[in-house]
Amino acid sequence: MPVRFPRRAGRAVGVGLAVLLAAWARPGAAGAEEGMRLDQIQVIGSHNSYHAGLAPSIAALLARRDPRSAQGLDYAHADLPTQFDHGIRQIELDIYADTAGGRFAHPKTARWLAEAGLPPADTGDGAVMRRPGFKVMHIPDIDQRATCQPLLACLRQVRAWSLAHPGHLPLFVLLEIEQGARAPLTEPEPFAARTFDALDGEVRSVFAPGDLLTPDQVRGDAPSLRAAVAAHGWPAVAAARGKIVFLLDQRSNRDLYLAGHPGLRGRMAFTNAPPDADDAAFTELNDGPPEAIAALVRRHMLVRTRADANTMEARRGDPARRDAALASGAQLVSTDYPDFEPARWTGYRVGLETGLAARCNPVSAPAGCRDAAIEPRAPEAPRLRRLVLVMRHGLRSPLADQVPSRTVIDHIWPEWSGTPGDLTEAGVAQMRGLGAWERVLMAGNDGTGMAAAGCPAPGALRLRANASRRTIASAEAFAAGFAPGCPVPVVHGPIGVPDGVFSPLEADGTGTDLRALLPRLRAEAAAVGLLAGPPREGLSVLRRLAGCPGRGTFCADDSAPAVLDVDGSGRHLTLSGSLLPVSSAAEAIMLGALSDLPASRFAWGVVDDRDLARLSQLHAAMLHAMTGLSALAPVLSRPLGAAIAADLARADGPALTVWMGHDGTIIPLLTRLGVHVHAPGYAMDDVPTGSALGFALLTDARGGHPAVRVQFQSQTPDGVRDGRYAPDTAYLALPGCGGAVACPLATFTHLLEGTL
């Protein structure tokens, strides 16, 4: 029986650092003049908006073999939220189908670089590339690096920014469909009508109907899109605020996208259509000429053109094409060099003279149009003042009781060096890497007062660890990465003595007898399926790895219901049945796989990422049963919740406070806040080693209007194994704050302390 998690889920969306600092409560922009339409404005777009730039070794290889191509690919963009923050209102994503997954997971450049004597290249997250789903990249093998991956992650960033900026002008998302062989590169998967159906489905999975402006809405009751646009133009700016508009790039894909959807009925995107076709509302004239663009704009068509290409104008500092594109009236003018990303050779850039996100269209705007009325300049972004992290320790060896006997698992268990449960060398490196990453984040925000290097000012960094060897060692390693060579103390109690903040029940600091809560705990555990046995997918993987069928206990069919109980002290839950032992064994296998121990050390062989994600289901279910039930979570989280609230409210508190604990430290806080988390590569609500629940205090420039944004940081399995420690970050909207992107400090304090 699958385990169901009943907590109300806050929206969890992966976004870049810019969104962390974006305005948390921005009012809708003042309306443009009544009747102003989308075809009567002009905005700046970015070309290949996801493009993170060539990996240095690939750039060197390409410069040897094809210097002209190397020059043309020599550009890169900030992440999508940062672009939106700087006024970009049209982005472009190049889409590759990857139905089975793994098509682009092993770039051929690895071999080419080795043959050329060049170092390996970082071409992206291998775990993501192995999973099925649409991928975002420029050229397979050569130019695969993207600021968001896969497409689903990019779409979530778009929606997250949109939710954080109500009343924004529509964001135009141009999808370029990539297919067709280019030997010797990896051959893309051909698109079919069903592939486009899946693409539309991916859009629907992220955006609610009210988030989108679709062909059906623009057509209305007219017989065709062309007729609707010719008669009335595009919808009014006021009606389209806060919307996302999807556009298809190449005209060669138009027939497939229209198949079964005449006139784009039921489709999500507008096609790049010939001006006289029934589906004509949008078209591209990337190379002009300006007169043809202006003629289409006067017919109310939406037109995209390009201000530059292949870095040529940027290298020469030649504004002629840019100026012609802006004067043509094309509503979407795309560039590799928006104002905030000028070309390093000449300073060439593309933007609007007013510095605003949009202006009145020079060809089609009505008389009396005012640029400032279309989308006023954004208010000053709030500043990150303080960050409180509740972290799980780094990679450790299995605990002594995680080594099963031969009666449980019919294999020889691998041997680990050191004391069971201690932080491993890989765990030390992991925590140092996370410390270094947090230093970069803090130093990048002047509101924290944290410099990029050197020892932090006294009191600027505070580390408190639970009283175990692995949490103390994790905090020390984090400090060494954050402030190398600096004397940063780690506060902790005597090892082995329960700490009342991290473990209030064990420390007997709550006066709670769990026997009084037992009826509620049992009812909730039964309702979500925790007493019906372990999650089947995870158990199936564990049994395969355990050598089943065989004589081990894990191979037996344990269908008896589990019983949740309380021990004689009244301070510890007990759970009969197989969930605890299978979860324990699964976690030990996961620790081995994440530590990248040689496969020969494991009798069960290699554990791939899909296995790891399913084993993670067992660990997540155990965490929910033992620390995440809603009647128990307030008891477990109250002391730490009060400490976090005090950290955020203290006028002279540290810029960064770290509470180094365990997975069972974080889960009760999530339950208390009513949100779920999903670390990439793991099961829903699992808390991997090195992950953190963060609380960011934001204010305006004068220190007023304090608000709290909650984030969950985690590393992908590949990132841990490969030493890439920058975490994936998801920002959580809290149900207790009305689902807002951020929560006023006073409201959040009441929510965390359970007084709301």
Coordinates of N, CA and C in Angstrom, one line a residue, residues 613-725:
A613 N 16.6 6.4 -5.4 CA 15.3 7.1 -5.2 C 14.2 6.2 -4.6
R614 N 14.2 5.0 -5.0 CA 13.2 4.1 -4.4 C 13.5 3.6 -3.0
L615 N 14.8 3.4 -2.8 CA 15.2 3.0 -1.4 C 14.9 4.2 -0.5
S616 N 15.0 5.4 -1.0 CA 14.7 6.6 -0.2 C 13.3 6.7 0.2
Q617 N 12.3 6.0 -0.5 CA 11.0 5.9 0.0 C 10.9 5.3 1.4
L618 N 11.7 4.2 1.6 CA 11.6 3.5 2.9 C 12.1 4.5 4.0
H619 N 13.2 5.2 3.7 CA 13.7 6.1 4.7 C 12.7 7.2 5.0
A620 N 12.0 7.8 4.0 CA 11.1 8.9 4.2 C 9.9 8.4 5.0
A621 N 9.4 7.1 4.7 CA 8.3 6.6 5.5 C 8.6 6.4 6.9
M622 N 9.8 5.9 7.2 CA 10.3 5.8 8.6 C 10.3 7.2 9.3
L623 N 10.9 8.2 8.6 CA 10.9 9.5 9.2 C 9.6 10.0 9.5
H624 N 8.6 9.8 8.7 CA 7.3 10.3 8.9 C 6.7 9.6 10.1
A625 N 6.9 8.3 10.2 CA 6.3 7.5 11.3 C 6.8 8.0 12.6
M626 N 8.1 8.2 12.7 CA 8.8 8.4 14.0 C 8.9 9.9 14.4
T627 N 8.9 10.8 13.4 CA 9.1 12.2 13.8 C 8.1 13.2 13.1
G628 N 7.3 12.7 12.1 CA 6.6 13.6 11.3 C 5.1 13.6 11.5
L629 N 4.6 12.8 12.4 CA 3.1 12.8 12.6 C 2.7 14.1 13.3
S630 N 1.5 14.6 12.8 CA 1.2 16.0 13.2 C 0.9 16.2 14.7
A631 N 0.6 15.1 15.4 CA 0.4 15.2 16.9 C 1.7 15.3 17.6
L632 N 2.8 14.7 17.0 CA 4.1 14.6 17.6 C 5.0 15.8 17.2
A633 N 4.8 16.3 16.0 CA 5.8 17.3 15.5 C 5.9 18.6 16.4
P634 N 4.7 19.1 16.9 CA 4.9 20.3 17.8 C 5.7 20.0 19.0
V635 N 5.6 18.8 19.6 CA 6.4 18.5 20.7 C 7.9 18.5 20.4
L636 N 8.3 17.9 19.2 CA 9.6 17.7 18.9 C 10.3 19.0 18.4
S637 N 9.4 19.9 17.8 CA 10.0 21.1 17.1 C 9.9 22.4 18.0
R638 N 9.1 22.3 19.1 CA 8.9 23.6 19.8 C 10.1 24.3 20.3
P639 N 11.1 23.6 21.0 CA 12.3 24.3 21.5 C 13.1 24.9 20.3
L640 N 13.3 24.2 19.3 CA 14.1 24.7 18.2 C 13.4 25.8 17.4
G641 N 12.0 25.6 17.3 CA 11.3 26.7 16.6 C 11.4 28.0 17.4
A642 N 11.3 27.9 18.7 CA 11.4 29.1 19.5 C 12.8 29.8 19.3
A643 N 13.8 28.9 19.2 CA 15.2 29.4 19.0 C 15.4 30.1 17.7
I644 N 14.8 29.5 16.6 CA 14.8 30.1 15.3 C 14.1 31.4 15.3
A645 N 13.0 31.5 15.9 CA 12.2 32.8 16.0 C 13.0 33.8 16.7
A646 N 13.7 33.4 17.7 CA 14.6 34.4 18.4 C 15.8 34.8 17.6
D647 N 16.3 33.9 16.8 CA 17.5 34.2 15.9 C 17.0 35.3 14.9
L648 N 15.8 35.1 14.4 CA 15.4 36.1 13.3 C 15.0 37.4 13.9
A649 N 14.5 37.4 15.1 CA 14.0 38.7 15.7 C 15.1 39.5 16.4
R650 N 16.2 38.9 16.7 CA 17.3 39.6 17.5 C 17.9 40.7 16.6
A651 N 17.9 41.9 17.1 CA 18.4 43.0 16.4 C 19.8 42.9 16.0
D652 N 20.6 42.3 16.9 CA 22.1 42.3 16.7 C 22.6 40.8 16.5
G653 N 21.7 40.0 15.9 CA 22.0 38.6 15.8 C 23.1 38.3 14.7
P654 N 23.6 37.1 14.6 CA 24.6 36.8 13.6 C 24.0 36.9 12.2
A655 N 24.8 37.1 11.2 CA 24.3 37.1 9.8 C 24.0 35.7 9.4
L656 N 24.7 34.7 9.9 CA 24.4 33.3 9.6 C 24.4 32.5 10.9
T657 N 23.4 31.8 11.2 CA 23.3 30.8 12.3 C 23.0 29.5 11.7
V658 N 23.8 28.5 12.2 CA 23.6 27.1 11.7 C 23.3 26.2 12.9
W659 N 22.2 25.5 12.9 CA 21.8 24.5 13.8 C 22.1 23.1 13.2
M660 N 23.2 22.4 13.6 CA 23.6 21.2 12.9 C 23.0 20.0 13.7
G661 N 22.0 19.3 13.0 CA 21.3 18.2 13.6 C 21.2 17.0 12.7
H662 N 20.0 16.4 12.7 CA 19.8 15.2 12.0 C 18.5 15.3 11.1
D663 N 18.2 14.3 10.4 CA 17.0 14.3 9.6 C 15.8 14.5 10.4
G664 N 15.8 13.8 11.6 CA 14.7 14.0 12.6 C 14.6 15.3 13.2
T665 N 15.6 16.2 13.0 CA 15.5 17.6 13.4 C 14.6 18.4 12.5
I666 N 14.7 18.1 11.2 CA 14.1 18.9 10.1 C 12.6 18.5 9.9
I667 N 12.4 17.2 9.9 CA 11.0 16.7 9.6 C 9.9 17.3 10.5
P668 N 10.1 17.4 11.8 CA 9.1 18.0 12.6 C 8.8 19.5 12.3
L669 N 9.8 20.2 11.9 CA 9.7 21.6 11.5 C 8.8 21.7 10.2
L670 N 9.1 20.8 9.3 CA 8.3 20.8 8.0 C 6.8 20.5 8.3
T671 N 6.6 19.5 9.2 CA 5.2 19.2 9.6 C 4.6 20.4 10.3
R672 N 5.3 21.1 11.1 CA 4.8 22.2 11.9 C 4.4 23.3 10.9
L673 N 5.2 23.5 9.8 CA 4.9 24.6 8.9 C 3.9 24.1 7.8
G674 N 3.6 22.8 7.7 CA 2.6 22.4 6.8 C 3.1 22.3 5.3
V675 N 4.4 22.0 5.1 CA 4.9 21.9 3.8 C 5.6 20.6 3.5
H676 N 5.8 20.3 2.3 CA 6.6 19.1 1.8 C 7.8 19.6 1.1
V677 N 8.8 18.7 1.0 CA 10.0 19.0 0.3 C 10.3 17.8 -0.6
H678 N 11.0 18.1 -1.7 CA 11.4 17.0 -2.6 C 12.8 17.2 -3.1
A679 N 13.7 16.6 -2.5 CA 15.1 16.8 -2.9 C 15.3 16.0 -4.2
P680 N 15.9 16.6 -5.2 CA 16.1 15.9 -6.5 C 16.9 14.6 -6.3
G681 N 16.4 13.5 -6.8 CA 17.0 12.2 -6.7 C 16.6 11.4 -5.5
Y682 N 15.7 11.9 -4.7 CA 15.2 11.3 -3.5 C 13.7 11.2 -3.5
A683 N 13.1 10.5 -2.5 CA 11.7 10.4 -2.4 C 11.1 11.7 -1.8
M684 N 9.9 12.0 -2.0 CA 9.2 13.1 -1.4 C 9.4 13.0 0.2
D685 N 9.8 14.1 0.8 CA 9.9 14.3 2.2 C 11.1 13.5 2.8
D686 N 12.0 13.0 2.0 CA 13.2 12.5 2.6 C 14.2 13.7 2.8
V687 N 15.1 13.5 3.7 CA 16.0 14.6 4.1 C 17.4 14.0 3.9
P688 N 18.1 14.3 2.8 CA 19.4 13.7 2.6 C 20.5 14.3 3.5
T689 N 21.6 13.6 3.6 CA 22.7 14.2 4.3 C 23.1 15.5 3.7
G690 N 23.5 16.5 4.5 CA 23.9 17.8 4.1 C 22.8 18.7 3.7
S691 N 21.6 18.3 3.7 CA 20.5 19.2 3.3 C 20.2 20.1 4.5
A692 N 19.4 21.2 4.2 CA 19.2 22.2 5.2 C 17.8 22.9 4.9
L693 N 17.1 23.1 6.0 CA 15.9 24.0 6.0 C 16.4 25.4 6.4
G694 N 16.2 26.3 5.5 CA 16.7 27.7 5.8 C 15.6 28.7 6.0
F695 N 15.9 29.7 6.8 CA 15.0 30.8 7.1 C 15.7 32.1 6.8
A696 N 15.3 32.8 5.7 CA 16.0 34.0 5.3 C 15.2 35.2 5.8
L697 N 15.8 36.1 6.5 CA 15.2 37.4 6.9 C 15.5 38.5 5.9
L698 N 14.4 39.0 5.3 CA 14.5 40.0 4.3 C 13.9 41.3 4.8
T699 N 14.5 42.5 4.4 CA 14.0 43.8 4.8 C 14.2 44.7 3.6
D700 N 13.6 45.9 3.7 CA 13.9 46.9 2.7 C 15.2 47.5 3.0
A701 N 15.6 48.5 2.2 CA 16.9 49.1 2.3 C 17.1 49.8 3.6
R702 N 16.1 50.2 4.3 CA 16.2 50.9 5.6 C 16.0 50.0 6.7
G703 N 15.9 48.7 6.5 CA 15.7 47.7 7.5 C 14.2 47.5 8.0
G704 N 13.3 48.1 7.2 CA 11.9 47.9 7.6 C 11.2 46.8 6.8
H705 N 10.0 46.6 7.1 CA 9.1 45.5 6.5 C 9.8 44.2 6.5
P706 N 10.2 43.7 7.7 CA 10.9 42.4 7.8 C 9.9 41.2 7.3
A707 N 10.5 40.3 6.6 CA 9.7 39.1 6.1 C 10.6 38.0 6.1
V708 N 10.1 36.8 6.2 CA 10.9 35.5 6.2 C 10.5 34.7 5.0
R709 N 11.5 34.2 4.3 CA 11.4 33.3 3.2 C 12.0 32.0 3.6
V710 N 11.3 30.9 3.4 CA 11.7 29.6 3.8 C 12.3 28.8 2.6
Q711 N 13.4 28.2 2.7 CA 14.0 27.5 1.6 C 14.5 26.1 2.1
F712 N 14.6 25.2 1.1 CA 15.1 23.8 1.4 C 16.3 23.6 0.4
Q713 N 17.4 23.3 1.0 CA 18.6 23.1 0.1 C 19.0 21.6 0.2
S714 N 19.4 21.0 -0.9 CA 19.8 19.7 -1.0 C 20.7 19.5 -2.2
Q715 N 21.5 18.4 -2.1 CA 22.4 18.1 -3.2 C 21.9 16.9 -3.9
T716 N 22.1 16.8 -5.2 CA 21.8 15.6 -6.0 C 22.8 14.5 -5.6
P717 N 22.4 13.3 -5.8 CA 23.3 12.2 -5.6 C 24.6 12.3 -6.4
D718 N 24.5 12.7 -7.7 CA 25.7 12.9 -8.5 C 26.5 14.0 -8.0
G719 N 25.9 15.1 -7.5 CA 26.7 16.2 -7.0 C 27.5 15.8 -5.8
V720 N 26.9 15.0 -4.9 CA 27.7 14.5 -3.7 C 28.8 13.6 -4.1
R721 N 28.6 12.7 -5.1 CA 29.6 11.8 -5.5 C 30.7 12.5 -6.2
D722 N 30.4 13.5 -7.0 CA 31.3 14.1 -7.9 C 32.0 15.4 -7.3
G723 N 31.6 15.7 -6.0 CA 32.2 16.8 -5.4 C 31.7 18.2 -5.9
R724 N 30.5 18.2 -6.4 CA 29.9 19.4 -6.8 C 28.9 19.8 -5.7
Y725 N 29.3 20.7 -4.8 CA 28.5 20.8 -3.6 C 27.5 21.9 -3.6

